[in-house]
Coordinates of C-alpha atoms in Angstrom, one line a residue:
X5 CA -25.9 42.0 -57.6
X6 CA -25.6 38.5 -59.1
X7 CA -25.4 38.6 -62.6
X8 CA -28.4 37.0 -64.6
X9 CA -26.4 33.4 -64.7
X10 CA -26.1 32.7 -60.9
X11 CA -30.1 33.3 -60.4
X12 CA -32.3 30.6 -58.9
X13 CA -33.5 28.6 -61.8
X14 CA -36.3 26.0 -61.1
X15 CA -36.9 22.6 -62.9
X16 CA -33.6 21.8 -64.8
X17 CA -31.5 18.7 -63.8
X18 CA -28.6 19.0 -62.0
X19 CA -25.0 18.5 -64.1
X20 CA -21.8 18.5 -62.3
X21 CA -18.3 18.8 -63.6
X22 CA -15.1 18.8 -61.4
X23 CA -11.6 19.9 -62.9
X24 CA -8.6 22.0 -62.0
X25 CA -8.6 25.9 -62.9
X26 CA -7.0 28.3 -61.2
X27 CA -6.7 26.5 -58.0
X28 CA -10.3 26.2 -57.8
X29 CA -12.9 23.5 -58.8
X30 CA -15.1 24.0 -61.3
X31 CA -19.0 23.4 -60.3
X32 CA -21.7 23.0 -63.1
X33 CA -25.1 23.1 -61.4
X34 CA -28.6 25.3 -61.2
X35 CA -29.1 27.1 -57.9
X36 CA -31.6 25.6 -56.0
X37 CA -35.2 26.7 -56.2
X38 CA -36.9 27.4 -52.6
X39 CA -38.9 30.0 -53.3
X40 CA -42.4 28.2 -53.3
X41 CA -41.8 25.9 -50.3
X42 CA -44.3 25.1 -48.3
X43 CA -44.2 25.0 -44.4
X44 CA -43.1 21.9 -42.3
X45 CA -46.1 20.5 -40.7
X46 CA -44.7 17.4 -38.8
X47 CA -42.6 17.1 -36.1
X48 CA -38.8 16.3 -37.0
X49 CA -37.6 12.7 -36.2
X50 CA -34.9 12.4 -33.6
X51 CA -32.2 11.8 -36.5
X52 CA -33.4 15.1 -38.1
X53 CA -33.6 17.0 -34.7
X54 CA -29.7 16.3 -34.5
X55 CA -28.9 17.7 -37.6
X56 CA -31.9 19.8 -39.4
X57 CA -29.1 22.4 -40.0
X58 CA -27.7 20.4 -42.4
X59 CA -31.2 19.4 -44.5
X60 CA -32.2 21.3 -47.4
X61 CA -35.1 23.3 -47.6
X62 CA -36.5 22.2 -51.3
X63 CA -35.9 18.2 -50.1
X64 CA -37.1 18.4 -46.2
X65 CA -39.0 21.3 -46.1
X66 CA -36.4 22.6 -43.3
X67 CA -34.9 25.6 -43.2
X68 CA -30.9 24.1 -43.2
X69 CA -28.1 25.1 -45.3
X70 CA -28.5 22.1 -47.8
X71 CA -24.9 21.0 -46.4
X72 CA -25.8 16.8 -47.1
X73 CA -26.9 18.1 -50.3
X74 CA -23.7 19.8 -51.3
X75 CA -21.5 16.8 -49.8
X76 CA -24.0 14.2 -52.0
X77 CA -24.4 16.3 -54.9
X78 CA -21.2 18.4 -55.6
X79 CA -18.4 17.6 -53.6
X80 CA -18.5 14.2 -53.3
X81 CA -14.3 12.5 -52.8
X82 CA -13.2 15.9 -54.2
X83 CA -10.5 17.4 -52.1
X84 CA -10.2 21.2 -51.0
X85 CA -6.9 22.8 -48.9
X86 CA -6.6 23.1 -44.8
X87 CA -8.1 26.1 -43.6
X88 CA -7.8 27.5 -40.3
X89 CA -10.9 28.9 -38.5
X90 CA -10.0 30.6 -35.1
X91 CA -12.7 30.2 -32.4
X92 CA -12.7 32.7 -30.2
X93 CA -14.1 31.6 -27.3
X94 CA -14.5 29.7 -23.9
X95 CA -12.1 27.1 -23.7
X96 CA -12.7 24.1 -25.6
X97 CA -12.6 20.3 -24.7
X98 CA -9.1 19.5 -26.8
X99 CA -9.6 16.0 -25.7
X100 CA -12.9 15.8 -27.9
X101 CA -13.8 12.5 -29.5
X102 CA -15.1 14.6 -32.2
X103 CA -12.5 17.7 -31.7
X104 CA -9.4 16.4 -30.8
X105 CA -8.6 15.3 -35.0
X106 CA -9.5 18.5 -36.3
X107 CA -7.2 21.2 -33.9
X108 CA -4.9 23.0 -35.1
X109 CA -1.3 22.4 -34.4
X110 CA 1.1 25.2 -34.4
X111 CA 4.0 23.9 -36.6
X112 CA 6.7 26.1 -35.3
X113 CA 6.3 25.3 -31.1
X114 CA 7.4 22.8 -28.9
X115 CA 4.7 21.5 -26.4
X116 CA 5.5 22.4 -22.8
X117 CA 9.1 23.8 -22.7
X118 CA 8.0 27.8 -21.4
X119 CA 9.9 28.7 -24.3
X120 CA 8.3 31.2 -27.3
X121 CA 9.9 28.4 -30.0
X122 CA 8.6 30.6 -33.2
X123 CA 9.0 33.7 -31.5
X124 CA 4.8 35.2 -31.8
X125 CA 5.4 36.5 -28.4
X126 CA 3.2 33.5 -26.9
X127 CA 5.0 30.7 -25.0
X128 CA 3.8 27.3 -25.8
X129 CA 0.7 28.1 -27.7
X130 CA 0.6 24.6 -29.2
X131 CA -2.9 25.0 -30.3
X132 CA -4.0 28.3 -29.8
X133 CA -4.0 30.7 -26.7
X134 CA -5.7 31.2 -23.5
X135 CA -5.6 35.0 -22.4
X136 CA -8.0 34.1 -19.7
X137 CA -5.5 32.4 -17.3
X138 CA -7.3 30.7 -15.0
X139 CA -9.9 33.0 -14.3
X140 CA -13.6 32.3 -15.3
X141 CA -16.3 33.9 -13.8
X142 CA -16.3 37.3 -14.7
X143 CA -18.5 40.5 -14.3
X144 CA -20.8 41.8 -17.2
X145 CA -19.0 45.1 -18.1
X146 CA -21.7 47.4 -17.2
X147 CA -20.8 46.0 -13.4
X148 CA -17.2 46.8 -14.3
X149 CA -17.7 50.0 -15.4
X150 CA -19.7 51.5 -11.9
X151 CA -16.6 49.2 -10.2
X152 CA -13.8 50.9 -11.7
X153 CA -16.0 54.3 -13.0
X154 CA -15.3 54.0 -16.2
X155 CA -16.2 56.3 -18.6
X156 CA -17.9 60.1 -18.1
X157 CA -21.4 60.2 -15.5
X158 CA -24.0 59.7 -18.3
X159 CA -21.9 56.6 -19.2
X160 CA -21.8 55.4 -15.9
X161 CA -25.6 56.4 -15.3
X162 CA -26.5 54.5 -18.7
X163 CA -24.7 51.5 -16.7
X164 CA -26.2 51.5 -13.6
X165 CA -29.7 51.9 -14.9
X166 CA -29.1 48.9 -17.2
X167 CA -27.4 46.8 -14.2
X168 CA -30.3 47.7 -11.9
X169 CA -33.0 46.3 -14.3
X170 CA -30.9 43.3 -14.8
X171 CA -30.2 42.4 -11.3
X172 CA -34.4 43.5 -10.2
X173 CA -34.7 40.6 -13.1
X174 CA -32.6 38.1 -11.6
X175 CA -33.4 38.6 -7.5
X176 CA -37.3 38.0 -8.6
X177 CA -36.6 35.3 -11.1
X178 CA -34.3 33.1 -9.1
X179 CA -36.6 32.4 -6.1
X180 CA -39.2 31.6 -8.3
X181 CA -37.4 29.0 -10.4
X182 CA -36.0 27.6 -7.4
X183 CA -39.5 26.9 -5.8
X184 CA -41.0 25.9 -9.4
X185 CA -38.0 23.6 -9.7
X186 CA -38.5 21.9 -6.1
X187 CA -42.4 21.3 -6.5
X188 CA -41.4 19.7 -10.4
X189 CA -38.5 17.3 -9.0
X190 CA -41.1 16.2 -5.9
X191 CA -43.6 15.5 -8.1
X192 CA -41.6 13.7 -10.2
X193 CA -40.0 11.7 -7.4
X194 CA -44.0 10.9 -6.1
X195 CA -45.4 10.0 -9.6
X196 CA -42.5 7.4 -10.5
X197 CA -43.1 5.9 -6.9
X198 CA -46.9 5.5 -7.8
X199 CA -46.5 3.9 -11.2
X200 CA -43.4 2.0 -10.0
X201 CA -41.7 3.1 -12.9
X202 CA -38.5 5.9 -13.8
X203 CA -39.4 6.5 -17.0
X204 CA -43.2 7.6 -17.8
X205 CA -44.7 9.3 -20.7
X206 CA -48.1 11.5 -20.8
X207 CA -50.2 8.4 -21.7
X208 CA -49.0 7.3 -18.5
X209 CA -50.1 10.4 -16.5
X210 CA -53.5 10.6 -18.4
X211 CA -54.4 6.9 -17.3
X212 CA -53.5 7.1 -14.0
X213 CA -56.0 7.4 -11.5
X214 CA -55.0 10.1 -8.4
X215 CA -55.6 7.9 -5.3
X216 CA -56.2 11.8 -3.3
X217 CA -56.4 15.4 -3.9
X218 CA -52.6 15.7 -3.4
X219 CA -51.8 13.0 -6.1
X220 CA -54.3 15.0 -8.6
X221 CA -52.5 18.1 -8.0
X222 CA -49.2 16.5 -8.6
X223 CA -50.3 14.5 -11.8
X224 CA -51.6 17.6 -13.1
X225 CA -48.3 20.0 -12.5
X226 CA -46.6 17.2 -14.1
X227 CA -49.6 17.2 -17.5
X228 CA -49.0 21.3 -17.8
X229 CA -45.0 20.2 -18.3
X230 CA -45.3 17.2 -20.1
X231 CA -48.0 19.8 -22.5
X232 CA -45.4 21.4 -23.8
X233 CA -43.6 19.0 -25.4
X234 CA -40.9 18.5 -23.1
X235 CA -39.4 15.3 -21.2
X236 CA -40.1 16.0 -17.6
X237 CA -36.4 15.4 -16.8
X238 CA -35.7 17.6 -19.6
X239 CA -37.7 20.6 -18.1
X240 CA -36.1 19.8 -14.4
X241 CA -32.5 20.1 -16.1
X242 CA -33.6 23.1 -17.7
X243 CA -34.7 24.5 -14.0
X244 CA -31.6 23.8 -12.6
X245 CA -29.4 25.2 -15.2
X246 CA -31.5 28.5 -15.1
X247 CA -30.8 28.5 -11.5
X248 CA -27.2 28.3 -12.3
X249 CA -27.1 31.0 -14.3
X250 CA -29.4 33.2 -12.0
X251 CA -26.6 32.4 -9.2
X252 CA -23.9 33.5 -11.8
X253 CA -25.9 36.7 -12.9
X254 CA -26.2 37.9 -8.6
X255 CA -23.1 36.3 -7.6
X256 CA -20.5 37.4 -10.6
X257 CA -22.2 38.9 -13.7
X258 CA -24.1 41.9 -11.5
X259 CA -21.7 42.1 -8.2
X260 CA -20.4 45.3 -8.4
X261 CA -17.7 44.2 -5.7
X262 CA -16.2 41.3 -7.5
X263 CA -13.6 41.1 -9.4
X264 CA -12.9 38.3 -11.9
X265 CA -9.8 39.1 -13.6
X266 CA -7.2 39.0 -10.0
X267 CA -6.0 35.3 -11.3
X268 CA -4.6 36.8 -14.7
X269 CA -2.7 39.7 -13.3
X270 CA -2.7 42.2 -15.8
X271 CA -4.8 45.5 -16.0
X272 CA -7.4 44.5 -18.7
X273 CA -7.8 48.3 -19.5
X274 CA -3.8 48.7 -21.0
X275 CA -3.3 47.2 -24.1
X276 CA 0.3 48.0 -24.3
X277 CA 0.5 45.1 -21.1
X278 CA 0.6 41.6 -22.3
X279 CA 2.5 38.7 -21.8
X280 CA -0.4 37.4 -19.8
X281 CA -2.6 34.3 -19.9
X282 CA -1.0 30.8 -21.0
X283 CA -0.6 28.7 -24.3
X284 CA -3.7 26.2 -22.6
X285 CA -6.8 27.2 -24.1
X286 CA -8.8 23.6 -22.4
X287 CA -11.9 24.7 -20.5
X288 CA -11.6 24.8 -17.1
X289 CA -15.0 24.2 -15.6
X290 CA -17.2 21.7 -16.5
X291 CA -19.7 24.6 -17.2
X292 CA -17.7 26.3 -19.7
X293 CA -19.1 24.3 -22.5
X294 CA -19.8 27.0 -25.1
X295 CA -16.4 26.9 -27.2
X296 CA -16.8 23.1 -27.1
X297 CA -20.2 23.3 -28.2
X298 CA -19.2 26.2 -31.2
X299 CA -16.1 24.3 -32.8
X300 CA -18.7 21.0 -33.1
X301 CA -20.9 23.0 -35.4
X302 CA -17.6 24.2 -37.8
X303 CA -15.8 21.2 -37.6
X304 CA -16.6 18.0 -35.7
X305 CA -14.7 15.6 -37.4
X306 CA -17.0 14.1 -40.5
X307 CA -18.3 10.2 -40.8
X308 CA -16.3 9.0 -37.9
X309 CA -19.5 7.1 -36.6
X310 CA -19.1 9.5 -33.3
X311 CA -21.4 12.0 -32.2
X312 CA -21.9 14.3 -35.0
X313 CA -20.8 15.7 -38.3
X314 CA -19.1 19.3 -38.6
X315 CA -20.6 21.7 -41.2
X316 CA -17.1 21.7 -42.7
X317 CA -14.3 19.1 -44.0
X318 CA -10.6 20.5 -44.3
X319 CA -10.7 22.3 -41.3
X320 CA -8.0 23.5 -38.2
X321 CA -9.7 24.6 -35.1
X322 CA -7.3 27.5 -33.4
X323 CA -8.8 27.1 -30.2
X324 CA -8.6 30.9 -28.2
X325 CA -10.1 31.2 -24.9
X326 CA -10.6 34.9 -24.3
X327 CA -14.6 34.9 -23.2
X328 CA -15.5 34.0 -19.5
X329 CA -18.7 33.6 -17.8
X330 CA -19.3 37.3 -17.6
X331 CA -18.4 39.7 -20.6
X332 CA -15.4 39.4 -22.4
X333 CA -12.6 42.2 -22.6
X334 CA -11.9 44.2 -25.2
X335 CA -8.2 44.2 -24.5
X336 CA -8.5 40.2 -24.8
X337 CA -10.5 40.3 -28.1
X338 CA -8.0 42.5 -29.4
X339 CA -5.2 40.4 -28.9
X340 CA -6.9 37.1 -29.6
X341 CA -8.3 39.4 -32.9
X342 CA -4.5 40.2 -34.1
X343 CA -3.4 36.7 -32.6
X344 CA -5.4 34.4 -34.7
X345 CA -4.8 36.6 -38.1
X346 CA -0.8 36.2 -37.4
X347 CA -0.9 32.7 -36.9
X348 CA -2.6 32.1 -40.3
X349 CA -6.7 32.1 -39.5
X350 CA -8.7 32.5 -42.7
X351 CA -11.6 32.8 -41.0
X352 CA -12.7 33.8 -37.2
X353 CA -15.8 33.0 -35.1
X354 CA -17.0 35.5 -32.8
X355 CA -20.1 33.9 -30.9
X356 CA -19.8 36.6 -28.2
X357 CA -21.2 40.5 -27.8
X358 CA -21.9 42.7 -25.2
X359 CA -23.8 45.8 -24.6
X360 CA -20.7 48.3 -23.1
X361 CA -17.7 48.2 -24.8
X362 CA -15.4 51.0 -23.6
X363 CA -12.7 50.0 -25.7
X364 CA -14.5 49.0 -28.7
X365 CA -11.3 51.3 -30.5
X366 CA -9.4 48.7 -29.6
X367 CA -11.4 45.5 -31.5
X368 CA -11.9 47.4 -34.3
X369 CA -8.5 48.3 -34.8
X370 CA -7.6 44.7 -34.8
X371 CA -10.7 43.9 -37.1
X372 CA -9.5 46.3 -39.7
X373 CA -5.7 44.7 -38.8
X374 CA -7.6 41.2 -39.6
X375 CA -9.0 42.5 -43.1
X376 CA -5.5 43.6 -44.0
X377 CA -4.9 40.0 -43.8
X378 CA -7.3 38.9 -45.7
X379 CA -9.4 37.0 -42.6
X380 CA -13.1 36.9 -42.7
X381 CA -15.0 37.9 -39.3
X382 CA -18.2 35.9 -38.7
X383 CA -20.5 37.3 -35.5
X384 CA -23.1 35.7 -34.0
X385 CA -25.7 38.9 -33.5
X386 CA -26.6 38.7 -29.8
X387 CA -29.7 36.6 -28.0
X388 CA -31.8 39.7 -27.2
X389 CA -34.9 39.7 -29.5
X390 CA -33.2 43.4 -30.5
X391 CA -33.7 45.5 -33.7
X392 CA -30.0 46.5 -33.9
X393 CA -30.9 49.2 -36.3
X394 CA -32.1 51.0 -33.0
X395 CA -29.1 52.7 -31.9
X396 CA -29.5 52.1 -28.7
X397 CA -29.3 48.1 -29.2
X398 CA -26.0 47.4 -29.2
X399 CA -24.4 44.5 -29.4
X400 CA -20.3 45.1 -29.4
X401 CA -18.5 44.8 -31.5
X402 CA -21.0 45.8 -34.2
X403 CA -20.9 48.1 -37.8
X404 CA -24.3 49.8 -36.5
X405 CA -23.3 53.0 -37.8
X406 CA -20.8 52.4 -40.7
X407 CA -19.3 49.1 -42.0
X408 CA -16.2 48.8 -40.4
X409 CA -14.7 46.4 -43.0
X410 CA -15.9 44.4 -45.8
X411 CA -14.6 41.0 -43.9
X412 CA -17.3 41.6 -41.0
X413 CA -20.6 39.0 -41.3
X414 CA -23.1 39.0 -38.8
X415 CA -25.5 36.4 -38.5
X416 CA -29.2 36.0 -36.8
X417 CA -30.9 32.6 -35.8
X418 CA -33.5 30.4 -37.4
X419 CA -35.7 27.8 -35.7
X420 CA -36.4 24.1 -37.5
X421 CA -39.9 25.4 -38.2
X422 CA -39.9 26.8 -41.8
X423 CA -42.9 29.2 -42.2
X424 CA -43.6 32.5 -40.0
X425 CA -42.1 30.9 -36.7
X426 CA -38.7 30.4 -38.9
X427 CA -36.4 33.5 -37.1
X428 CA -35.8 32.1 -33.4
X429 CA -37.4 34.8 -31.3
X430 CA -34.1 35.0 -29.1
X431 CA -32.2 36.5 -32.5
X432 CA -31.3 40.0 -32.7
X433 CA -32.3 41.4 -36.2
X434 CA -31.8 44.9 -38.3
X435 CA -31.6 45.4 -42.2
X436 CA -29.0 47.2 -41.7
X437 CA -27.1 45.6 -38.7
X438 CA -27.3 41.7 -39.4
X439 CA -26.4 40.7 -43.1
X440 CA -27.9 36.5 -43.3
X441 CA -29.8 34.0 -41.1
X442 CA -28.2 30.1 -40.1
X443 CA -29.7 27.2 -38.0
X444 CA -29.7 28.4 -34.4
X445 CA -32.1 26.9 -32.4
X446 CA -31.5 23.4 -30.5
X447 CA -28.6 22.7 -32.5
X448 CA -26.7 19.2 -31.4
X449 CA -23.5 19.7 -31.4
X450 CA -20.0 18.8 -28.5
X451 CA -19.5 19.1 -25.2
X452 CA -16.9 18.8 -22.8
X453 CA -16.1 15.2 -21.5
X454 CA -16.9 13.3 -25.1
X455 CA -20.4 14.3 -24.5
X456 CA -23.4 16.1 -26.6
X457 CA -26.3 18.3 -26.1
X458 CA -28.6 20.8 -27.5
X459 CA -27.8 24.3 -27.1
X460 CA -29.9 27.6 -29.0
X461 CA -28.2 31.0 -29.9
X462 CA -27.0 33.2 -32.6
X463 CA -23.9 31.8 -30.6
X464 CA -24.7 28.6 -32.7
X465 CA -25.7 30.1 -36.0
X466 CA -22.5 32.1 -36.7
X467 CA -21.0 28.9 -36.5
X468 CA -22.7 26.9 -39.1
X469 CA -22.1 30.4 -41.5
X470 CA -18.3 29.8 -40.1
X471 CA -18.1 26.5 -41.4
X472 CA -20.0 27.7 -45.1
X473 CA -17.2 30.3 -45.5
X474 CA -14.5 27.5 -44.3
X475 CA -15.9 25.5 -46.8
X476 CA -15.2 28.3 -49.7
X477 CA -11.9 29.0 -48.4
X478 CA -11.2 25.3 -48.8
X479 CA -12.2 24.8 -52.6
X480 CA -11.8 27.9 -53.5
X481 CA -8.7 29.7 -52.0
X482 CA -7.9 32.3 -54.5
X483 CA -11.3 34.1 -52.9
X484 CA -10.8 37.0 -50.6
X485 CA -12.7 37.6 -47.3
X486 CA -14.4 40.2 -49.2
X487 CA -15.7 38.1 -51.6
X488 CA -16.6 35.0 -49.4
X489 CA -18.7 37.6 -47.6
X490 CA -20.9 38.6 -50.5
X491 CA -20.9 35.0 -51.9
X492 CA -22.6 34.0 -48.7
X493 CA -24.6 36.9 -48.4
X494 CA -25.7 36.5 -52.4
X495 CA -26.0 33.1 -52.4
X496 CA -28.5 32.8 -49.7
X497 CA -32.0 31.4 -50.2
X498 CA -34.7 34.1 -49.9
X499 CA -38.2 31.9 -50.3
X500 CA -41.5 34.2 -49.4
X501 CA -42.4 33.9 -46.6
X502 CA -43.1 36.5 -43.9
X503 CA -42.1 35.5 -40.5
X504 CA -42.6 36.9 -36.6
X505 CA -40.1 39.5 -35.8
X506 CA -40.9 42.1 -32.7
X507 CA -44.6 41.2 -32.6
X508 CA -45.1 42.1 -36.2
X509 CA -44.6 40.0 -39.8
X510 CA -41.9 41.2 -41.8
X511 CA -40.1 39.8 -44.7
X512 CA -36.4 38.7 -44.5
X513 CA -35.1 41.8 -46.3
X514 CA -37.0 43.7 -43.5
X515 CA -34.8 42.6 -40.6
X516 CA -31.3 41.8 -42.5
X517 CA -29.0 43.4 -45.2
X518 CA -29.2 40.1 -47.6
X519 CA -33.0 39.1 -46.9
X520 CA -31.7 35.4 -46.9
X521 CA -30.5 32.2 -45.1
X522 CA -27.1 31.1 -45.5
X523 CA -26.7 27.8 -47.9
X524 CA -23.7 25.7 -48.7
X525 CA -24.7 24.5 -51.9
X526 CA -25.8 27.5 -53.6
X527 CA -22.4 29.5 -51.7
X528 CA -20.6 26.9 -53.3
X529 CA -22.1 26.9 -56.9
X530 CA -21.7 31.0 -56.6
X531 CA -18.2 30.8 -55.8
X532 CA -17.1 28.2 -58.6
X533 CA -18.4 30.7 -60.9
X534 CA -16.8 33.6 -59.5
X535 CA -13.9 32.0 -59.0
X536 CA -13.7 30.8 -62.8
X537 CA -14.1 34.2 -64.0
X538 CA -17.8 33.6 -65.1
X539 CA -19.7 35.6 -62.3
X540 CA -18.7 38.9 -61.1
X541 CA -20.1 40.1 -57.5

């Protein structure tokens, strides 16, 4: 618990003083009082759509992490030290407008020679490490396991009853999406053609006037999309790219008979054999977008007038590519795991999970290896709409059972709509298994190419919590792990509100350990005091 100093207290001005002590800065200022807000009512603006994670609560009624507010208010031109966050990931766009200034460099190699120049026992790993190879698609491990019969027959069985669903799923769904998607795109083709237009917006199908019963049933499809609130080339994107993943599921994820992992040449079920994989952590398909997308939200390079503004300042991506378009391996975790707290991480995101892990030894081994080191472990806690309480629910790696070190944070997603609608109904929950909530849905953030989009996922939240504990690290770097865990877990915002969880209203200490939201400026205020020896945790 937070001693009686470090509680929210409402109505007094905010002071801030900035010196040196003990490495740290000193911050003088109140908490922030959200415990009264009221809900959201209007729509966000486009400028607050691209960044509502970073609004404050009290000022925008928006559930963000108040990170303007700390930059404005506390931080201002004060300077913290480099920190290194390690992404471990898909491979990420190095060439970034908005990355490229904020990768980490390893000091002690020599770009391109196939020599191991600081002798980690990786060749060339200028900025990180790739222990994909070249391989991308991959299989979802509960495919590999029934390929390679893994595990005992109830194992197996719990497998193939879980891959059966899945794939019943995807055979139904894809033909359907593909036909819904080729009636939308006709439509749309027809309706420009009639108003002589490209671009058209609802007005514009409510006024028109169907010439014949065709046109009215085409204007109407095209009023049921535009209803919901989404650009009709917006919605026929979205078709397509749920085709693409459909594809992926039958032809990759679910195909018992592939086998993704030929290109690396190892056997991803030996830990002892390594020497695999490449010092070139770039992505490789213009599909593999996710690691581009997650080291946006940490670090995007601040007030560059490009694109968009990282939760954190004084950052070094380590860019690891060890997650494919399939499940990841727990050999590769491992290693990336052990890799990025030798090379001098502070803190790791981990927006990956999967329901098998037959290895799971093996990442917690290297978790507990990372806490040793004093690295903090940020999760995102999986997309299912799961309460991972329910022991069945797994998302790997996960401390379902029993903590499996105090540097291990999981994180669940909010939505921009503060008020019962707040958790993102994608986000796994469990007041026991997930310990804070962060911006998760439609976050803006990179994209391969020196592009941008909107993605949603815890995938996005654990980032922006990430970037809160970078920030920490940064100003306040005699902290441990330890302690920047409870400092963002303690410093959260906990207003009262009940919200929609698993088709019943719960409060946030009913589906996570802290019963809050991540915040930067309260995290920050927390850690001066503890810092300065006038909080303890």
């Amino acid at each position: 618990m937070i001693k009686s100093k470090i509680q929210i207290m409402a109505g007094l001005g905010i002071g801030l003083l900035v010196m040196g002590c003990n490495s740290s800065v000193v911050l003088t200022a109140p908490p922030i009082n959200y415990t009264n807000t009221s809900p959201k009512v209007a729509e966000l603006s486009d400028q607050q759509s691209r960044h509502w994670g970073h609004l404050d609560l009290q000022k925008d009624t928006i559930p963000g992490m108040s990170v303007d507010r700390a930059y404005s208010e506390l931080l201002k031109k004060k300077k913290g030290k480099q920190v290194i966050v390690a992404v471990i990931d898909s491979g990420i766009d190095l060439d970034h407008e908005d990355i490229k200034d904020v990768l980490w460099t390893n000091p002690g190699e020599k770009p391109g020679n196939g020599i191991d120049d600081d002798g980690n026992g990786y060749v060339d790993d200028v900025h990180g490490y790739n222990f994909l190879g070249e391989s991308y698609d991959e299989q979802l491990e509960m495919a590999r396991i029934l390929r390679l019969k893994i595990g005992d027959d109830a194992y197996q069985q719990s497998a193939k009853s879980q891959l059966d669903e899945k794939l019943g799923e995807a055979q139904a769904t894809l033909p359907q999406i593909k036909q819904i998607e080729q009636l939308v795109s006709m439509a749309n083709r027809n309706i420009q053609e009639a108003l002589g237009k490209e671009v058209y917006s609802l007005e514009d199908l409510e006024n028109y006037t169907p010439k014949n019963a065709q046109e009215e049933g085409v204007v109407g499809m095209l009023m049921q999309v535009a209803a919901t609130g989404q650009d009709i080339p917006d919605a026929i994107k979205d078709l397509q790219k749920g085709i693409e993943y459909y594809e992926a599921q039958l032809n990759y994820n679910l195909n018992v008979d592939f086998n993704g992992r030929t290109p690396v040449g190892d056997d991803p079920y030996d830990l002892t054999d390594t020497g695999y994989g490449n010092g070139d952590p770039m992505f490789r398909d213009q599909g593999e977008s996710h690691g581009s997308h997650v080291a946006g939200i940490i670090a995007a390079t601040r007030n560059n007038k490009k694109g968009i503004n990282g939760v954190a300042k004084n950052v070094k991506i380590m860019a690891i590519r060890a997650v494919p378009n399939g499940d990841e391996y727990d050999k590769d975790i491992a290693l990336a795991i052990r890799y990025a707290a030798d090379n001098g991480a502070k803190v790791i995101n981990a927006s990956f999970g999967k329901g098998f892990s037959p290895n799971s030894e093996w990442v917690y081994d290297a978790l507990k290896y990372a806490a040793a080191k004093d690295v903090l472990f940020v999760h995102a806690a999986g997309n299912d709409g799961n309460n991972l309480d329910t022991p069945e629910n797994h998302n790997f790696p996960n401390d379902q059972s029993q903590e499996i070190a105090d540097n291990y944070l999981t994180v669940g997603a909010l939505t921009s709509a503060f008020g019962s609608n707040m958790i993102a109904v994608f986000s796994n929950y469990g007041q026991e298994s997930v310990d804070i909530f962060a911006p998760g849905e439609k976050i803006y953030s990179t994209m391969p190419s020196d592009s941008y989009e909107f993605q949603g996922g815890t995938s996005m939240a654990a980032p922006a919590v990430s970037g809160v504990a970078a920030m920490i690290r940064s100003y306040f770097p005699d902290l441990s792990a330890a302690q920047v865990k409870k400092i963002i877990m303690e410093s959260g915002i906990s207003p009262s509100v009940k919200v929609d969880v698993g088709g019943a209203e719960k409060s946030l200490s009913e589906i996570s350990k802290s019963g809050k939201i991540a915040n930067l400026y309260n995290a920050l205020i927390l850690a001066s005091e503890v810092a300065n020896g006038k909080t303890s945790l």
